[in-house]
Amino acid sequence: MEPVDRFRIKEPAILIADRGHEAYNDIAQIEQKRRNYLIRAKEKRGILSGLKLPDTPEFDVVFSYFLYKHLTNRIRREPQRYRWIPSKVHFDYIRNTSDSSHPISFRVVGFAVKEGLYKAVIANLPPDRFSVRFTTNAGESRHLFRT
């Protein structure tokens, strides 16, 4: 992700990206730079399509995985712990022929935009500093990542 490489600000900042940047490689690159991020996620394709998300429309869940480029029976048996990245998918931190892994952890927050319309974001914002409050009462405001 070229913009992350060019990012020179020293102060704490949150990188914000739109759909299409929720790839494991982009997330790993941002984390290598020790930056916080918030990425709007695609609903049908991308990282969310392979996750076991709650059945509720609004949620805040942390996922932690070990990423591998080499598919094994262990990875197939434990999808809640391991993720396989196909060789055609670019990932800078593991060679295609390697048996090594790369740890990754992120939050997925689902929230209502309006009645019947829900979106999700992927972030590494710490829950103790960036909490989410969902409300169901009409007229009461919703807070997404309240500090």
XYZ file of C-alpha atoms in Angstrom, residues 9-100:
92
model
C 3.449 12.161 10.231
C 4.946 11.444 13.650
C 1.890 12.333 15.766
C -0.747 9.698 16.525
C -3.106 9.402 13.567
C -5.784 7.039 12.290
C -5.513 5.982 8.651
C -8.961 5.786 7.064
C -9.577 3.801 3.877
C -12.578 2.885 1.790
C -13.703 -0.501 0.518
C -11.119 -2.335 -1.512
C -8.299 -1.811 0.993
C -9.395 -4.423 3.501
C -6.874 -6.939 2.175
C -4.711 -8.827 4.656
C -1.608 -7.392 2.969
C -2.780 -3.797 3.434
C -3.669 -4.427 7.080
C -0.309 -6.093 7.760
C 1.519 -3.189 6.103
C -0.285 -0.603 8.219
C 0.414 -2.595 11.372
C 4.122 -2.917 10.450
C 4.216 0.897 10.487
C 2.538 0.841 13.935
C -0.402 2.926 12.754
C -4.064 2.751 13.690
C -6.582 2.226 10.892
C -10.268 2.134 10.110
C -11.312 0.585 6.789
C -14.854 0.414 5.427
C -15.405 -3.195 4.395
C -17.108 -4.754 1.405
C -20.253 -6.616 2.374
C -20.160 -9.486 -0.140
C -16.492 -9.981 -1.001
C -13.219 -9.466 0.777
C -12.225 -10.326 4.326
C -15.766 -10.247 5.754
C -16.979 -12.992 3.435
C -14.708 -15.521 5.149
C -15.430 -14.536 8.762
C -17.998 -15.959 11.134
C -19.777 -12.737 12.054
C -22.546 -12.493 14.678
C -26.148 -12.874 13.506
C -26.996 -9.447 14.925
C -26.780 -6.414 12.615
C -24.720 -4.410 15.127
C -21.634 -5.947 16.693
C -18.041 -5.364 17.778
C -15.862 -8.475 17.443
C -12.097 -9.064 17.533
C -10.578 -11.652 15.187
C -7.058 -13.057 15.580
C -5.481 -15.430 13.078
C -2.245 -16.867 11.855
C -2.025 -16.357 8.100
C -0.423 -19.041 5.913
C 0.344 -19.300 2.207
C 0.577 -23.093 2.390
C -2.762 -24.918 2.858
C -2.661 -27.830 5.323
C -5.211 -30.074 7.006
C -4.664 -28.183 10.276
C -5.676 -24.924 8.570
C -8.777 -26.589 7.120
C -9.764 -28.030 10.516
C -9.309 -24.812 12.508
C -10.586 -21.865 10.426
C -11.232 -19.888 13.632
C -7.462 -19.882 14.292
C -5.802 -20.056 10.871
C -6.355 -18.381 7.496
C -5.016 -19.544 4.173
C -4.014 -16.964 1.598
C -3.987 -18.442 -1.940
C -0.798 -18.023 -3.977
C -2.605 -15.713 -6.427
C -3.318 -13.265 -3.546
C -0.455 -10.866 -2.880
C 0.963 -10.945 0.663
C 4.361 -9.348 1.322
C 5.158 -11.092 4.600
C 5.135 -14.767 3.556
C 6.608 -16.328 0.418
C 4.265 -18.611 -1.554
C 6.376 -21.708 -0.878
C 6.972 -20.965 2.809
C 5.476 -22.832 5.764
C 5.864 -19.776 7.995
